[in-house]
Short mmCIF file of C-alpha atoms in Angstrom, two decimals:
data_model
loop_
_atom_site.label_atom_id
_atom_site.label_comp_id
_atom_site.label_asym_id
_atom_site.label_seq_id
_atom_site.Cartn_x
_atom_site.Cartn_y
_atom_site.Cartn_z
CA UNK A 940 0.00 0.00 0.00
CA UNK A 941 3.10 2.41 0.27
CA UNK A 942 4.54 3.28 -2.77
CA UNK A 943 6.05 2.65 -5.04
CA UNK A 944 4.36 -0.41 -5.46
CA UNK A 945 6.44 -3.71 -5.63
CA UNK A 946 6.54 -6.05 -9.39
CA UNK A 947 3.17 -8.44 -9.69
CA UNK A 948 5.43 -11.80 -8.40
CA UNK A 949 6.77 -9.33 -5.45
CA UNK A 950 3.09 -8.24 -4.22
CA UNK A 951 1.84 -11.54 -4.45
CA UNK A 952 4.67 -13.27 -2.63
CA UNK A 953 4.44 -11.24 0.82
CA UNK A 954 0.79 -11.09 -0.19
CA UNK A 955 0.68 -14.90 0.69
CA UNK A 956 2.82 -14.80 3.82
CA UNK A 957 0.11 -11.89 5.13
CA UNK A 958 -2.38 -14.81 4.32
CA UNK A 959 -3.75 -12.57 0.98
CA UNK A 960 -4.77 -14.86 -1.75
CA UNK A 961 -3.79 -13.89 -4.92
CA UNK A 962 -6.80 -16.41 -6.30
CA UNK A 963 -9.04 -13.64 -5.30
CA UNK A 964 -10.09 -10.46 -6.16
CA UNK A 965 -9.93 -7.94 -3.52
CA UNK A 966 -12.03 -5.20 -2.37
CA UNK A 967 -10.50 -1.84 -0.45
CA UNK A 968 -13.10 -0.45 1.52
CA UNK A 969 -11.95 2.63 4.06
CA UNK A 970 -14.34 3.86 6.98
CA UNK A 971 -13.60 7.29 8.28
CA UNK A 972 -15.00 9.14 11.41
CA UNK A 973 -14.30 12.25 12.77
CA UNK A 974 -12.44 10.53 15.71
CA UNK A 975 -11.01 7.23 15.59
CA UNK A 976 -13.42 4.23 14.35
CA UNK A 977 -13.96 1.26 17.03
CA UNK A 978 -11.79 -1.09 16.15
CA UNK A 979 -12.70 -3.75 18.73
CA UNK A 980 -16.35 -3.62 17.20
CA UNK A 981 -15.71 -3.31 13.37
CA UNK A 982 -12.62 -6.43 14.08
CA UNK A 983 -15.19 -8.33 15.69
CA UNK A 984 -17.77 -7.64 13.04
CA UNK A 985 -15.48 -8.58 10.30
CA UNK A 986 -14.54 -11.89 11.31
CA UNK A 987 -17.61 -12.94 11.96
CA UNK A 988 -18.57 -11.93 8.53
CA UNK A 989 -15.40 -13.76 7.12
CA UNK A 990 -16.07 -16.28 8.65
CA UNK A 991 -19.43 -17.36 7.43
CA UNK A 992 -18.24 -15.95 3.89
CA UNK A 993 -15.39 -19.04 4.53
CA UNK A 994 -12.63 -16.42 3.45
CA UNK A 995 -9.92 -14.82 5.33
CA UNK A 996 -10.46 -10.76 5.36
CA UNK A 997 -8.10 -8.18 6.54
CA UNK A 998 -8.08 -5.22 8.32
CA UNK A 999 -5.67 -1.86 9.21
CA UNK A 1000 -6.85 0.71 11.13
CA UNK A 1001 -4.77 4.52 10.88
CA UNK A 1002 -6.02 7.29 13.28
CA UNK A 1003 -9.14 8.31 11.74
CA UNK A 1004 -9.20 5.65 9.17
CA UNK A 1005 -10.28 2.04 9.26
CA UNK A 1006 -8.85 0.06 5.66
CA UNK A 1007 -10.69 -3.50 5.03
CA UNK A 1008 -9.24 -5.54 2.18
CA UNK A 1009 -11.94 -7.68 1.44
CA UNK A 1010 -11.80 -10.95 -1.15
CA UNK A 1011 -14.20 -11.74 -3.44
CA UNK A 1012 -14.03 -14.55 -5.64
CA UNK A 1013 -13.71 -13.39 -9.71
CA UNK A 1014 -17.52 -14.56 -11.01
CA UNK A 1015 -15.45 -16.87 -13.63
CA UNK A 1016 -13.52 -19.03 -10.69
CA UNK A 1017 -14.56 -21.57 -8.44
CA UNK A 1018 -12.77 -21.72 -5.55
CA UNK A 1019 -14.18 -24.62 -3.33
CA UNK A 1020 -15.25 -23.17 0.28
CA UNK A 1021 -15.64 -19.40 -0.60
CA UNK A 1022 -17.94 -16.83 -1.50
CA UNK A 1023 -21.47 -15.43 0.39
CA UNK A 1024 -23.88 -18.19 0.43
CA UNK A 1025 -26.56 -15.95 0.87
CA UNK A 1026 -25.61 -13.30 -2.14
CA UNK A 1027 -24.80 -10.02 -0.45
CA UNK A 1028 -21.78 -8.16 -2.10
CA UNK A 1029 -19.31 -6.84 0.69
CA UNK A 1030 -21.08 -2.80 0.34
CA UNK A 1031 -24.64 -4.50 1.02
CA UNK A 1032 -22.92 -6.01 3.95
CA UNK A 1033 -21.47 -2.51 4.82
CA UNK A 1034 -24.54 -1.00 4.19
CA UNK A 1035 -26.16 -3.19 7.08
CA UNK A 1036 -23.74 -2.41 9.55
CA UNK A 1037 -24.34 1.11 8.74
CA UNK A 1038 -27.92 1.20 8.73
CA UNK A 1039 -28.42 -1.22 11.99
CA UNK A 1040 -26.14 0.77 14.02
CA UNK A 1041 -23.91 -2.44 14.33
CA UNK A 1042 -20.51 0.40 14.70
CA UNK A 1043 -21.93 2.57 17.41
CA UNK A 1044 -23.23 6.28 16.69
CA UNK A 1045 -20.08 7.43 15.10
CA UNK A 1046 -20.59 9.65 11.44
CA UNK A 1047 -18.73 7.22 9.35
CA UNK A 1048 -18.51 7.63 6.08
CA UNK A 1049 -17.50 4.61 4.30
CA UNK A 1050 -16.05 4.27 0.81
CA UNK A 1051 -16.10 1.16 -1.14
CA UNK A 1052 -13.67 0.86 -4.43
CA UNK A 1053 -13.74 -1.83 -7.34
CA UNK A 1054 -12.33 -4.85 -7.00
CA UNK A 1055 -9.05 -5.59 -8.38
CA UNK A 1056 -6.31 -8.09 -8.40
CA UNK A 1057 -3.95 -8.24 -5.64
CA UNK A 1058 -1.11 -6.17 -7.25
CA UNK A 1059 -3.46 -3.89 -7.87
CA UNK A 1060 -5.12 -3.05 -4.27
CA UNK A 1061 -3.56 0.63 -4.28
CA UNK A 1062 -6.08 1.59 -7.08
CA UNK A 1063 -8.90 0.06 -4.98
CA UNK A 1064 -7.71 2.11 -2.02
CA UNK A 1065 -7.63 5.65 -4.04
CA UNK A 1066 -10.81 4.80 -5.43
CA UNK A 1067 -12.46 4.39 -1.95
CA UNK A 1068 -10.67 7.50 -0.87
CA UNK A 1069 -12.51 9.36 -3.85
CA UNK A 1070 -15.88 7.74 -3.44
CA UNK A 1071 -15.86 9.06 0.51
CA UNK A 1072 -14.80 12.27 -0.74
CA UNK A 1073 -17.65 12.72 -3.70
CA UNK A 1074 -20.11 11.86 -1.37
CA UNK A 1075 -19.59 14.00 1.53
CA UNK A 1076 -19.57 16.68 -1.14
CA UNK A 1077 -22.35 15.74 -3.61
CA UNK A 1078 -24.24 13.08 -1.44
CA UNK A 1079 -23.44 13.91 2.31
CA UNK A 1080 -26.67 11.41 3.56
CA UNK A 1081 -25.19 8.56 1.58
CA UNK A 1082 -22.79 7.22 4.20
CA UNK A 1083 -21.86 4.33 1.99
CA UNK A 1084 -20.73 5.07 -0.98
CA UNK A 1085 -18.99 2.38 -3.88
CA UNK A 1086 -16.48 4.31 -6.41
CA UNK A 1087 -18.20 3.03 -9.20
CA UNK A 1088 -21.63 4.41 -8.63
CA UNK A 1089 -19.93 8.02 -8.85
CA UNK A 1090 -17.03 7.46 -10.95
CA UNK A 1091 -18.41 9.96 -13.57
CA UNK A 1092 -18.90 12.53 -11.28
CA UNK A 1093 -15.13 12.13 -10.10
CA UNK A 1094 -13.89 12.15 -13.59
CA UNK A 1095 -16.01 15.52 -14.28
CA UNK A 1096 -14.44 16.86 -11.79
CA UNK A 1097 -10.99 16.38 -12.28
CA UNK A 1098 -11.55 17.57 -15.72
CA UNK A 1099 -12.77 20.91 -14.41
CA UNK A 1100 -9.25 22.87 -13.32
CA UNK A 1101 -9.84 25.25 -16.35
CA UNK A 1102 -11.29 28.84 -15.61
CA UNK A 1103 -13.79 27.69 -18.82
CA UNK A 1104 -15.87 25.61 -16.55
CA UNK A 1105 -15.71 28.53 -13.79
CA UNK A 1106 -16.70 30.92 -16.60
CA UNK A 1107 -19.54 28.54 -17.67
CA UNK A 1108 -20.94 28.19 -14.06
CA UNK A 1109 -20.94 32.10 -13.20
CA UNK A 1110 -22.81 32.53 -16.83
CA UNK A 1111 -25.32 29.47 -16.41
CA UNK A 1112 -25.89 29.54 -12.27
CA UNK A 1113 -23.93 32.69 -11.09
CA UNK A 1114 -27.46 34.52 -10.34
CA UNK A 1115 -28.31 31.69 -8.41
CA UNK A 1116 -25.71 31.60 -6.28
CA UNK A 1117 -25.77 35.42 -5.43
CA UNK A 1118 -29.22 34.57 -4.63
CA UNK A 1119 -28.49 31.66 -2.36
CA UNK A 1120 -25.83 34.23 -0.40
CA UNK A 1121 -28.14 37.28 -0.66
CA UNK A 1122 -31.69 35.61 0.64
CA UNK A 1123 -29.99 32.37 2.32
CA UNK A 1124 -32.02 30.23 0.36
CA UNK A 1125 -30.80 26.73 -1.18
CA UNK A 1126 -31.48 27.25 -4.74
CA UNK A 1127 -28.43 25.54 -6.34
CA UNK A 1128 -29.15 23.27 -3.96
CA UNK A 1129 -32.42 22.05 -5.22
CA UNK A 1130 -31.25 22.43 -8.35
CA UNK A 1131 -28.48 19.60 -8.15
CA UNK A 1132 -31.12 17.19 -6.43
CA UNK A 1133 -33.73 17.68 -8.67
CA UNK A 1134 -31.67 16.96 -11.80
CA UNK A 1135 -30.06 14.02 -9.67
CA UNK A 1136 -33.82 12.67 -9.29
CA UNK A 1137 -34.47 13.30 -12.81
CA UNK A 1138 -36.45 15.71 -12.80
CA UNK A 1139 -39.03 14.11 -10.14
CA UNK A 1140 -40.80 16.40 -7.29
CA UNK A 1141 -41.84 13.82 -5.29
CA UNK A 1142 -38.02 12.12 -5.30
CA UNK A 1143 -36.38 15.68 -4.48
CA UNK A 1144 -39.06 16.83 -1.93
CA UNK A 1145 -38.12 13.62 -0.65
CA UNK A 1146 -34.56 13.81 -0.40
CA UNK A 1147 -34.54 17.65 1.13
CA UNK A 1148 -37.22 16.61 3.48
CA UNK A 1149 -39.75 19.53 2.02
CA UNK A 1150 -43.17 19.12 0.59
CA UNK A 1151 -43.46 19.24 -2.89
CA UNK A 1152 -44.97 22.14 -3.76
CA UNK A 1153 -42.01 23.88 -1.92
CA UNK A 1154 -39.49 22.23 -4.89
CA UNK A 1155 -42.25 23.71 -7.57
CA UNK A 1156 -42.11 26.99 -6.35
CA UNK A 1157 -38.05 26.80 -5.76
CA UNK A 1158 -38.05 25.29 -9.67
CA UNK A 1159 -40.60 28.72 -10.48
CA UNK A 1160 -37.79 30.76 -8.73
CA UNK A 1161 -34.95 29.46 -10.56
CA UNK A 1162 -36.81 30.17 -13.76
CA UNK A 1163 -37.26 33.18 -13.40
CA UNK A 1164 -33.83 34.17 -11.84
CA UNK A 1165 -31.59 32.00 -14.40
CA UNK A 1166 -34.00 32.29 -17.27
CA UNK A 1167 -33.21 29.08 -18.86
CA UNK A 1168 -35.83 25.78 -20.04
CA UNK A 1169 -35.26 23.14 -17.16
CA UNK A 1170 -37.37 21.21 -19.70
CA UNK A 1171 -34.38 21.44 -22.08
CA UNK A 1172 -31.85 18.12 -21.93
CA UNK A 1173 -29.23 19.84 -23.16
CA UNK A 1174 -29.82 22.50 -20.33
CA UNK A 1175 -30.03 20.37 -17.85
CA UNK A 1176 -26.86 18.58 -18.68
CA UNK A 1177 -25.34 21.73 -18.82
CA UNK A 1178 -26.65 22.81 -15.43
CA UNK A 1179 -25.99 19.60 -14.41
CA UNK A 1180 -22.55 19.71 -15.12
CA UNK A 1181 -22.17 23.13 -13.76
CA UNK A 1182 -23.74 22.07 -10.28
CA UNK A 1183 -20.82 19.12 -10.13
CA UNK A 1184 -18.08 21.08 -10.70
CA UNK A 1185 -19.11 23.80 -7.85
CA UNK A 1186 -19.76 21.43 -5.19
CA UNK A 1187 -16.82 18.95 -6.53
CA UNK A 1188 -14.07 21.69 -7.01
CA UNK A 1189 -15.14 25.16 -5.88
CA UNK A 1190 -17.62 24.88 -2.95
CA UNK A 1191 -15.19 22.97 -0.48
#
């Protein structure tokens, strides 16, 4: 996990004598809290789970930071003796501990990346890094979060150094956000969830925790303040794009 990261034969060598199985694909997921996460609790939890899964996890824990490596058989092996017999993926199984309250009271936010080969487990980690990182930003009641559910919005954003995307935002939704910091209102805001939800009322009212006629007449507002068709696709890509890149890379 500290680079530079050793040759394939290297990795998978000490991999072995740290009881890693190169046979598997692995899974980096990292859990990070404010203070530092229970480790007694989320050990305990993790053997258990390893154990009925008939696999042998691992776990670091740094400060703030709790790192699981977790193996999953590739869907075209069969290993004898491993695998979930009752189907759950390892983020469903995160996602339980989460939602049951199985780590305590802590606000964790967990990020999941892909799985990769053994050699390859650095990737995994960065990716879980990002995945905790885009959804604090974009997504900050999502607490579990895999990399590959917002690996677009990532990429969008690391695309979006150049001043033409700040130009493009403060021509498209710079209104709005003097607005928002004149009236203390959460236009942009709505905005971003409503063109997450695809254009649904219900889903957004839903999501902010307001009635629904409170998004239509935030939606009437931003008409008439931006002056642009939210019926339009290509404006609300635009918009959409716009929104990413000032919660992703200016709004911090």
């Amino acid at each position: 996990m500290t680079p530079p990261v050793p040759l394939r034969h290297e990795v998978e060598r000490r991999g072995r004598q740290l009881g890693f199985n190169p046979a598997y694909d692995w899974e980096v997921a990292v859990l990070e809290s404010a203070t530092a996460p229970p480790e007694e609790i989320l050990s305990g939890l993790l053997i258990q789970e390893s154990t009925r899964r008939r696999v042998v996890s691992h776990i670091e824990f740094r400060s703030n930071r709790a790192i699981l490596f977790l193996p999953t058989l590739h869907p075209n092996d069969h290993h004898d003796g491993a695998g979930d017999e009752q189907g759950l993926t390892w983020a469903e199984t995160l996602k339980n501990w989460n939602s049951e309250k199985a780590l305590g009271t802590g606000d964790y936010y967990i990020g999941i990346g892909s799985a990769k080969k053994l050699w390859e487990l650095m990737q995994s980690y960065n990716e879980a890094r990002r995945a905790i990182t885009v959804s604090q930003r974009l997504y900050p009641d999502r607490r579990v979060c895999k990399f590959g559910d917002i690996e677009m919005h990532y990429m969008l954003g690391e695309a979006m150094n150049k001043e033409e995307f700040a130009d493009l935002f403060e021509r498209k939704l710079g209104k709005l956000q003097q607005y928002d910091q004149s009236h203390g209102s959460d236009l942009l805001k709505t905005l971003f969830y409503y063109l997450e939800n695809r254009g649904s009322l219900m889903d957004t009212a839903n999501y902010l925790f307001i009635h629904r006629n409170s998004v239509k007449y935030r939606l009437e507002r931003i008409r008439d303040i931006a002056d642009f068709d939210l019926n339009d696709p290509r404006e609300q890509f635009i918009c959409h794009t716009c929104l990413i890149h000032y919660y992703l890379r200016e709004h911090k």
